[in-house]
């Protein structure tokens, strides 16, 4: 079986903790000695901001063939390498649409742009909240996806839609794309959300991580400090949960 190395953190609903998960999972894996690259494929550029790296040269220039991927990747003091982005990445959508209309292959655009990358143990991709051609090339490149979500009624509805969308992606873009699991974030473990949490963890539409990420103010403070939670506050519930996620992730990928 092909080793799972390239993981897209994705959900078309915004604000569910995609970037927070990409940033903190990457750092927790690097802390364990793995070589990790975080690709910021979201034009909002929040992962780039979180790691406080320069935005140029960026993923856009790499995708356009203007800069080698090895020249755009930046090292951080947290042991994670970052391929940055900012709002200019949004114009790649027009490039990819033009390629498709002209009959040129476009799905392998990201794969080709990154073919000279060094041999990372894991490549984590922070995805944009919307679909489109940019997500097509990410899905083509990725081995697997993680889908952060809230424990709420909309989360259950989103899971149904995602199951249908993934079936379509496998049919038209990447038949080998695997689902590592849905990941409950901002978990309160009480009230109505605890009920939805049990429903999500018990459903069989898509696999779920048994680890959940609790609502924790330290996670927000870590963002403001431009540090991953494993550095900012090792004793916080946020760090405890993301360390547990990293352990479960490694079990799932067989590392």
PDB file of C-alpha atoms in Angstrom:
ATOM      1  CA  UNK A   1       0.000   0.000   0.000  1.00  0.00           C
ATOM      2  CA  UNK A   2       1.267   3.463  -0.893  1.00  0.00           C
ATOM      3  CA  UNK A   3       2.532   5.381   2.124  1.00  0.00           C
ATOM      4  CA  UNK A   4       0.341   8.314   3.109  1.00  0.00           C
ATOM      5  CA  UNK A   5       2.556  11.406   3.121  1.00  0.00           C
ATOM      6  CA  UNK A   6       0.547  14.273   1.609  1.00  0.00           C
ATOM      7  CA  UNK A   7      -2.446  15.306   3.683  1.00  0.00           C
ATOM      8  CA  UNK A   8      -4.957  18.021   2.823  1.00  0.00           C
ATOM      9  CA  UNK A   9      -6.763  19.721   5.718  1.00  0.00           C
ATOM     10  CA  UNK A  10     -10.057  20.648   4.129  1.00  0.00           C
ATOM     11  CA  UNK A  11     -13.669  21.648   4.665  1.00  0.00           C
ATOM     12  CA  UNK A  12     -15.685  23.996   2.472  1.00  0.00           C
ATOM     13  CA  UNK A  13     -17.185  25.532   5.610  1.00  0.00           C
ATOM     14  CA  UNK A  14     -14.871  28.273   6.855  1.00  0.00           C
ATOM     15  CA  UNK A  15     -13.885  28.922  10.456  1.00  0.00           C
ATOM     16  CA  UNK A  16     -13.864  25.290  11.595  1.00  0.00           C
ATOM     17  CA  UNK A  17     -10.186  25.115  12.537  1.00  0.00           C
ATOM     18  CA  UNK A  18      -8.487  24.079   9.294  1.00  0.00           C
ATOM     19  CA  UNK A  19      -5.530  26.410   9.670  1.00  0.00           C
ATOM     20  CA  UNK A  20      -5.266  25.811  13.412  1.00  0.00           C
ATOM     21  CA  UNK A  21      -5.123  22.075  12.751  1.00  0.00           C
ATOM     22  CA  UNK A  22      -2.635  22.383   9.879  1.00  0.00           C
ATOM     23  CA  UNK A  23      -0.328  24.596  11.956  1.00  0.00           C
ATOM     24  CA  UNK A  24      -0.478  22.593  15.177  1.00  0.00           C
ATOM     25  CA  UNK A  25      -0.456  19.093  13.691  1.00  0.00           C
ATOM     26  CA  UNK A  26       2.593  20.072  11.612  1.00  0.00           C
ATOM     27  CA  UNK A  27       4.420  21.344  14.688  1.00  0.00           C
ATOM     28  CA  UNK A  28       3.549  18.292  16.794  1.00  0.00           C
ATOM     29  CA  UNK A  29       4.872  15.993  14.053  1.00  0.00           C
ATOM     30  CA  UNK A  30       8.059  18.044  13.712  1.00  0.00           C
ATOM     31  CA  UNK A  31       8.498  17.843  17.481  1.00  0.00           C
ATOM     32  CA  UNK A  32       8.575  14.058  17.127  1.00  0.00           C
ATOM     33  CA  UNK A  33      11.467  14.301  14.667  1.00  0.00           C
ATOM     34  CA  UNK A  34       9.567  14.059  11.383  1.00  0.00           C
ATOM     35  CA  UNK A  35      10.493  16.253   8.437  1.00  0.00           C
ATOM     36  CA  UNK A  36       7.363  18.287   7.744  1.00  0.00           C
ATOM     37  CA  UNK A  37       6.394  20.781   5.044  1.00  0.00           C
ATOM     38  CA  UNK A  38       3.302  22.932   5.516  1.00  0.00           C
ATOM     39  CA  UNK A  39       1.872  24.249   2.242  1.00  0.00           C
ATOM     40  CA  UNK A  40      -0.378  27.280   2.598  1.00  0.00           C
ATOM     41  CA  UNK A  41      -2.859  26.754  -0.245  1.00  0.00           C
ATOM     42  CA  UNK A  42      -5.370  29.251   1.154  1.00  0.00           C
ATOM     43  CA  UNK A  43      -5.289  32.767  -0.372  1.00  0.00           C
ATOM     44  CA  UNK A  44      -6.151  34.116   3.074  1.00  0.00           C
ATOM     45  CA  UNK A  45      -2.604  33.154   4.064  1.00  0.00           C
ATOM     46  CA  UNK A  46      -3.348  32.463   7.721  1.00  0.00           C
ATOM     47  CA  UNK A  47      -0.909  29.547   8.012  1.00  0.00           C
ATOM     48  CA  UNK A  48       1.810  31.830   6.640  1.00  0.00           C
ATOM     49  CA  UNK A  49       0.899  34.436   9.256  1.00  0.00           C
ATOM     50  CA  UNK A  50       0.821  31.821  12.011  1.00  0.00           C
ATOM     51  CA  UNK A  51       4.389  30.805  11.281  1.00  0.00           C
ATOM     52  CA  UNK A  52       5.428  34.426  10.760  1.00  0.00           C
ATOM     53  CA  UNK A  53       7.338  33.818   7.506  1.00  0.00           C
ATOM     54  CA  UNK A  54       7.825  36.057   4.477  1.00  0.00           C
ATOM     55  CA  UNK A  55       5.132  35.767   1.814  1.00  0.00           C
ATOM     56  CA  UNK A  56       7.525  36.010  -1.122  1.00  0.00           C
ATOM     57  CA  UNK A  57       8.390  33.986  -3.055  1.00  0.00           C
ATOM     58  CA  UNK A  58       5.027  32.288  -2.725  1.00  0.00           C
ATOM     59  CA  UNK A  59       3.059  29.259  -3.858  1.00  0.00           C
ATOM     60  CA  UNK A  60       1.598  31.315  -6.715  1.00  0.00           C
ATOM     61  CA  UNK A  61       5.044  31.900  -8.207  1.00  0.00           C
ATOM     62  CA  UNK A  62       5.869  28.209  -7.799  1.00  0.00           C
ATOM     63  CA  UNK A  63       2.651  27.131  -9.543  1.00  0.00           C
ATOM     64  CA  UNK A  64       3.376  29.529 -12.405  1.00  0.00           C
ATOM     65  CA  UNK A  65       6.884  28.158 -12.800  1.00  0.00           C
ATOM     66  CA  UNK A  66       8.459  31.514 -11.963  1.00  0.00           C
ATOM     67  CA  UNK A  67      10.320  30.220  -8.905  1.00  0.00           C
ATOM     68  CA  UNK A  68      11.593  26.752  -8.027  1.00  0.00           C
ATOM     69  CA  UNK A  69       9.745  25.206  -5.105  1.00  0.00           C
ATOM     70  CA  UNK A  70      13.037  24.734  -3.268  1.00  0.00           C
ATOM     71  CA  UNK A  71      13.616  28.509  -3.395  1.00  0.00           C
ATOM     72  CA  UNK A  72      10.166  29.325  -1.997  1.00  0.00           C
ATOM     73  CA  UNK A  73      10.185  26.971   0.988  1.00  0.00           C
ATOM     74  CA  UNK A  74      11.149  28.692   4.234  1.00  0.00           C
ATOM     75  CA  UNK A  75      12.441  27.126   7.419  1.00  0.00           C
ATOM     76  CA  UNK A  76      11.040  28.089  10.816  1.00  0.00           C
ATOM     77  CA  UNK A  77      12.409  27.874  14.333  1.00  0.00           C
ATOM     78  CA  UNK A  78       9.708  25.308  15.110  1.00  0.00           C
ATOM     79  CA  UNK A  79      11.164  22.636  12.822  1.00  0.00           C
ATOM     80  CA  UNK A  80       8.421  23.026  10.199  1.00  0.00           C
ATOM     81  CA  UNK A  81       9.183  24.189   6.664  1.00  0.00           C
ATOM     82  CA  UNK A  82       6.540  26.449   5.104  1.00  0.00           C
ATOM     83  CA  UNK A  83       5.593  27.186   1.493  1.00  0.00           C
ATOM     84  CA  UNK A  84       3.794  30.528   1.968  1.00  0.00           C
ATOM     85  CA  UNK A  85       0.831  32.202   0.287  1.00  0.00           C
ATOM     86  CA  UNK A  86      -1.156  35.407   0.392  1.00  0.00           C
ATOM     87  CA  UNK A  87      -4.249  36.812  -1.324  1.00  0.00           C
ATOM     88  CA  UNK A  88      -2.488  36.900  -4.726  1.00  0.00           C
ATOM     89  CA  UNK A  89      -2.903  33.102  -4.861  1.00  0.00           C
ATOM     90  CA  UNK A  90      -6.558  33.633  -5.802  1.00  0.00           C
ATOM     91  CA  UNK A  91      -5.533  34.525  -9.380  1.00  0.00           C
ATOM     92  CA  UNK A  92      -4.333  30.961  -9.954  1.00  0.00           C
ATOM     93  CA  UNK A  93      -7.996  30.016 -10.363  1.00  0.00           C
ATOM     94  CA  UNK A  94      -8.127  31.983 -13.629  1.00  0.00           C
ATOM     95  CA  UNK A  95      -4.892  30.368 -14.819  1.00  0.00           C
ATOM     96  CA  UNK A  96      -6.245  26.884 -14.181  1.00  0.00           C
ATOM     97  CA  UNK A  97      -9.616  27.618 -15.805  1.00  0.00           C
ATOM     98  CA  UNK A  98      -7.775  28.924 -18.874  1.00  0.00           C
ATOM     99  CA  UNK A  99      -5.652  25.779 -19.024  1.00  0.00           C
ATOM    100  CA  UNK A 100      -8.726  23.583 -18.809  1.00  0.00           C
ATOM    101  CA  UNK A 101     -10.608  25.546 -21.495  1.00  0.00           C
ATOM    102  CA  UNK A 102      -7.594  25.272 -23.801  1.00  0.00           C
ATOM    103  CA  UNK A 103      -7.567  21.519 -23.367  1.00  0.00           C
ATOM    104  CA  UNK A 104      -4.268  21.522 -21.490  1.00  0.00           C
ATOM    105  CA  UNK A 105      -3.862  19.157 -18.530  1.00  0.00           C
ATOM    106  CA  UNK A 106      -4.173  21.077 -15.288  1.00  0.00           C
ATOM    107  CA  UNK A 107      -4.831  18.548 -12.525  1.00  0.00           C
ATOM    108  CA  UNK A 108      -1.124  17.774 -12.124  1.00  0.00           C
ATOM    109  CA  UNK A 109      -0.146  21.466 -11.839  1.00  0.00           C
ATOM    110  CA  UNK A 110       0.683  21.248  -8.129  1.00  0.00           C
ATOM    111  CA  UNK A 111       2.341  17.857  -8.446  1.00  0.00           C
ATOM    112  CA  UNK A 112       4.626  19.089 -11.244  1.00  0.00           C
ATOM    113  CA  UNK A 113       5.438  22.328  -9.425  1.00  0.00           C
ATOM    114  CA  UNK A 114       6.587  20.394  -6.351  1.00  0.00           C
ATOM    115  CA  UNK A 115       8.417  17.506  -8.015  1.00  0.00           C
ATOM    116  CA  UNK A 116      11.837  18.797  -6.874  1.00  0.00           C
ATOM    117  CA  UNK A 117      10.905  18.985  -3.194  1.00  0.00           C
ATOM    118  CA  UNK A 118      13.252  17.187  -0.799  1.00  0.00           C
ATOM    119  CA  UNK A 119      11.993  13.971   0.754  1.00  0.00           C
ATOM    120  CA  UNK A 120       9.684  15.132   3.550  1.00  0.00           C
ATOM    121  CA  UNK A 121       8.060  12.608   5.832  1.00  0.00           C
ATOM    122  CA  UNK A 122       4.799  14.561   5.667  1.00  0.00           C
ATOM    123  CA  UNK A 123       3.394  17.378   3.565  1.00  0.00           C
ATOM    124  CA  UNK A 124       0.427  19.086   5.231  1.00  0.00           C
ATOM    125  CA  UNK A 125      -1.740  21.325   3.037  1.00  0.00           C
ATOM    126  CA  UNK A 126      -3.913  24.078   4.494  1.00  0.00           C
ATOM    127  CA  UNK A 127      -6.769  24.364   1.993  1.00  0.00           C
ATOM    128  CA  UNK A 128      -9.081  27.244   1.053  1.00  0.00           C
ATOM    129  CA  UNK A 129     -12.672  27.083   2.330  1.00  0.00           C
ATOM    130  CA  UNK A 130     -14.131  27.202  -1.177  1.00  0.00           C
ATOM    131  CA  UNK A 131     -13.841  24.614  -3.950  1.00  0.00           C
ATOM    132  CA  UNK A 132     -12.763  25.344  -7.508  1.00  0.00           C
ATOM    133  CA  UNK A 133      -9.780  24.417  -9.647  1.00  0.00           C
ATOM    134  CA  UNK A 134      -7.303  25.137  -6.844  1.00  0.00           C
ATOM    135  CA  UNK A 135      -8.914  22.435  -4.734  1.00  0.00           C
ATOM    136  CA  UNK A 136      -8.898  20.118  -7.767  1.00  0.00           C
ATOM    137  CA  UNK A 137      -5.099  20.264  -8.008  1.00  0.00           C
ATOM    138  CA  UNK A 138      -4.773  19.782  -4.239  1.00  0.00           C
ATOM    139  CA  UNK A 139      -7.041  16.723  -4.314  1.00  0.00           C
ATOM    140  CA  UNK A 140      -5.055  15.322  -7.252  1.00  0.00           C
ATOM    141  CA  UNK A 141      -1.782  15.793  -5.346  1.00  0.00           C
ATOM    142  CA  UNK A 142      -2.905  14.608  -1.901  1.00  0.00           C
ATOM    143  CA  UNK A 143      -2.856  11.060  -0.591  1.00  0.00           C
ATOM    144  CA  UNK A 144      -5.493  11.697   2.079  1.00  0.00           C
ATOM    145  CA  UNK A 145      -7.667  14.323   3.725  1.00  0.00           C
ATOM    146  CA  UNK A 146      -8.552  15.398   7.253  1.00  0.00           C
ATOM    147  CA  UNK A 147     -11.801  17.326   7.657  1.00  0.00           C
ATOM    148  CA  UNK A 148     -12.132  19.570  10.745  1.00  0.00           C
ATOM    149  CA  UNK A 149     -15.723  20.267  11.793  1.00  0.00           C
ATOM    150  CA  UNK A 150     -17.894  21.445  14.657  1.00  0.00           C
ATOM    151  CA  UNK A 151     -20.108  19.083  16.646  1.00  0.00           C
ATOM    152  CA  UNK A 152     -23.381  20.606  15.490  1.00  0.00           C
ATOM    153  CA  UNK A 153     -26.330  19.826  13.275  1.00  0.00           C
ATOM    154  CA  UNK A 154     -24.603  21.506  10.330  1.00  0.00           C
ATOM    155  CA  UNK A 155     -21.587  19.259  10.913  1.00  0.00           C
ATOM    156  CA  UNK A 156     -23.732  16.181  10.335  1.00  0.00           C
ATOM    157  CA  UNK A 157     -25.217  17.731   7.194  1.00  0.00           C
ATOM    158  CA  UNK A 158     -21.720  18.673   5.992  1.00  0.00           C
ATOM    159  CA  UNK A 159     -20.562  15.104   6.545  1.00  0.00           C
ATOM    160  CA  UNK A 160     -23.268  13.812   4.209  1.00  0.00           C
ATOM    161  CA  UNK A 161     -22.325  16.371   1.565  1.00  0.00           C
ATOM    162  CA  UNK A 162     -18.619  15.601   1.996  1.00  0.00           C
ATOM    163  CA  UNK A 163     -19.194  11.871   1.540  1.00  0.00           C
ATOM    164  CA  UNK A 164     -20.917  12.615  -1.765  1.00  0.00           C
ATOM    165  CA  UNK A 165     -18.202  15.095  -2.787  1.00  0.00           C
ATOM    166  CA  UNK A 166     -15.394  12.647  -2.012  1.00  0.00           C
ATOM    167  CA  UNK A 167     -17.089   9.961  -4.079  1.00  0.00           C
ATOM    168  CA  UNK A 168     -17.144  12.445  -6.965  1.00  0.00           C
ATOM    169  CA  UNK A 169     -13.479  13.413  -6.408  1.00  0.00           C
ATOM    170  CA  UNK A 170     -12.460   9.756  -6.493  1.00  0.00           C
ATOM    171  CA  UNK A 171     -14.425   9.244  -9.677  1.00  0.00           C
ATOM    172  CA  UNK A 172     -13.128  12.297 -11.568  1.00  0.00           C
ATOM    173  CA  UNK A 173      -9.830  13.435 -10.005  1.00  0.00           C
ATOM    174  CA  UNK A 174      -8.045  10.995  -7.685  1.00  0.00           C
ATOM    175  CA  UNK A 175      -9.324   7.426  -7.297  1.00  0.00           C
ATOM    176  CA  UNK A 176      -6.734   6.753  -4.584  1.00  0.00           C
ATOM    177  CA  UNK A 177      -7.651   9.650  -2.276  1.00  0.00           C
ATOM    178  CA  UNK A 178      -8.168   8.359   1.256  1.00  0.00           C
ATOM    179  CA  UNK A 179     -10.126   9.839   4.144  1.00  0.00           C
ATOM    180  CA  UNK A 180      -8.119   9.800   7.348  1.00  0.00           C
ATOM    181  CA  UNK A 181     -11.131  11.157   9.175  1.00  0.00           C
ATOM    182  CA  UNK A 182     -13.315  13.970  10.324  1.00  0.00           C
ATOM    183  CA  UNK A 183     -11.937  15.908  13.285  1.00  0.00           C
ATOM    184  CA  UNK A 184     -14.196  17.595  15.827  1.00  0.00           C
ATOM    185  CA  UNK A 185     -12.819  20.999  16.834  1.00  0.00           C
ATOM    186  CA  UNK A 186     -14.016  23.556  19.395  1.00  0.00           C
ATOM    187  CA  UNK A 187     -15.406  20.606  21.355  1.00  0.00           C
ATOM    188  CA  UNK A 188     -17.309  21.697  24.465  1.00  0.00           C
ATOM    189  CA  UNK A 189     -18.239  18.191  25.650  1.00  0.00           C
ATOM    190  CA  UNK A 190     -21.441  19.415  27.262  1.00  0.00           C
ATOM    191  CA  UNK A 191     -24.970  20.417  26.336  1.00  0.00           C
ATOM    192  CA  UNK A 192     -26.355  19.886  22.854  1.00  0.00           C
ATOM    193  CA  UNK A 193     -22.907  19.831  21.279  1.00  0.00           C
ATOM    194  CA  UNK A 194     -22.019  16.734  23.296  1.00  0.00           C
ATOM    195  CA  UNK A 195     -25.056  15.017  21.760  1.00  0.00           C
ATOM    196  CA  UNK A 196     -23.994  15.971  18.223  1.00  0.00           C
ATOM    197  CA  UNK A 197     -20.458  14.877  19.097  1.00  0.00           C
ATOM    198  CA  UNK A 198     -21.633  11.355  19.906  1.00  0.00           C
ATOM    199  CA  UNK A 199     -23.721  11.256  16.726  1.00  0.00           C
ATOM    200  CA  UNK A 200     -20.736  12.296  14.602  1.00  0.00           C
ATOM    201  CA  UNK A 201     -18.396   9.810  16.260  1.00  0.00           C
ATOM    202  CA  UNK A 202     -20.966   7.037  15.884  1.00  0.00           C
ATOM    203  CA  UNK A 203     -21.984   7.533  12.243  1.00  0.00           C
ATOM    204  CA  UNK A 204     -20.622   5.351   9.431  1.00  0.00           C
ATOM    205  CA  UNK A 205     -20.705   7.743   6.467  1.00  0.00           C
ATOM    206  CA  UNK A 206     -17.069   8.738   6.948  1.00  0.00           C
ATOM    207  CA  UNK A 207     -14.346   7.712   9.403  1.00  0.00           C
ATOM    208  CA  UNK A 208     -13.717  10.016  12.352  1.00  0.00           C
ATOM    209  CA  UNK A 209     -10.752  10.708  14.604  1.00  0.00           C
ATOM    210  CA  UNK A 210     -11.584   9.612  18.139  1.00  0.00           C
ATOM    211  CA  UNK A 211      -9.444  12.532  19.335  1.00  0.00           C
ATOM    212  CA  UNK A 212     -11.346  15.814  19.560  1.00  0.00           C
ATOM    213  CA  UNK A 213      -9.942  19.320  19.979  1.00  0.00           C
ATOM    214  CA  UNK A 214     -11.460  21.116  22.941  1.00  0.00           C
ATOM    215  CA  UNK A 215     -12.360  24.792  22.928  1.00  0.00           C
ATOM    216  CA  UNK A 216      -9.308  26.371  24.568  1.00  0.00           C
ATOM    217  CA  UNK A 217      -8.342  30.035  24.846  1.00  0.00           C
ATOM    218  CA  UNK A 218      -4.641  29.107  24.729  1.00  0.00           C
ATOM    219  CA  UNK A 219      -5.084  28.104  21.084  1.00  0.00           C
ATOM    220  CA  UNK A 220      -6.219  31.636  20.227  1.00  0.00           C
ATOM    221  CA  UNK A 221      -3.417  33.182  22.258  1.00  0.00           C
ATOM    222  CA  UNK A 222      -0.912  30.979  20.434  1.00  0.00           C
ATOM    223  CA  UNK A 223      -2.146  32.364  17.105  1.00  0.00           C
ATOM    224  CA  UNK A 224      -1.652  35.909  18.375  1.00  0.00           C
ATOM    225  CA  UNK A 225       1.843  34.978  19.563  1.00  0.00           C
ATOM    226  CA  UNK A 226       2.661  33.448  16.144  1.00  0.00           C
ATOM    227  CA  UNK A 227       3.586  30.145  17.778  1.00  0.00           C
ATOM    228  CA  UNK A 228       2.171  26.614  17.578  1.00  0.00           C
ATOM    229  CA  UNK A 229       0.451  25.503  20.753  1.00  0.00           C
ATOM    230  CA  UNK A 230       3.138  22.898  21.532  1.00  0.00           C
ATOM    231  CA  UNK A 231       5.600  25.765  21.984  1.00  0.00           C
ATOM    232  CA  UNK A 232       3.284  28.443  23.345  1.00  0.00           C
ATOM    233  CA  UNK A 233       1.696  26.474  26.202  1.00  0.00           C
ATOM    234  CA  UNK A 234       2.722  22.856  26.651  1.00  0.00           C
ATOM    235  CA  UNK A 235       0.402  22.367  29.630  1.00  0.00           C
ATOM    236  CA  UNK A 236      -2.753  23.629  27.914  1.00  0.00           C
ATOM    237  CA  UNK A 237      -5.674  21.455  26.862  1.00  0.00           C
ATOM    238  CA  UNK A 238      -5.007  22.645  23.320  1.00  0.00           C
ATOM    239  CA  UNK A 239      -1.535  21.104  23.340  1.00  0.00           C
ATOM    240  CA  UNK A 240      -2.763  17.929  25.052  1.00  0.00           C
ATOM    241  CA  UNK A 241      -5.400  17.486  22.341  1.00  0.00           C
ATOM    242  CA  UNK A 242      -3.142  18.213  19.364  1.00  0.00           C
ATOM    243  CA  UNK A 243      -0.461  15.886  20.750  1.00  0.00           C
ATOM    244  CA  UNK A 244      -3.142  13.189  21.009  1.00  0.00           C
ATOM    245  CA  UNK A 245      -4.194  13.965  17.439  1.00  0.00           C
ATOM    246  CA  UNK A 246      -0.597  13.590  16.242  1.00  0.00           C
ATOM    247  CA  UNK A 247      -0.379  10.189  17.943  1.00  0.00           C
ATOM    248  CA  UNK A 248      -3.650   9.014  16.397  1.00  0.00           C
ATOM    249  CA  UNK A 249      -2.626  10.425  13.012  1.00  0.00           C
ATOM    250  CA  UNK A 250       0.627   8.447  13.086  1.00  0.00           C
ATOM    251  CA  UNK A 251      -1.264   5.264  13.947  1.00  0.00           C
ATOM    252  CA  UNK A 252      -3.676   5.835  11.069  1.00  0.00           C
ATOM    253  CA  UNK A 253      -0.896   6.347   8.502  1.00  0.00           C
ATOM    254  CA  UNK A 254       1.146   3.470   9.901  1.00  0.00           C
ATOM    255  CA  UNK A 255       4.209   5.583  10.720  1.00  0.00           C
TER     256      UNK A 255
END
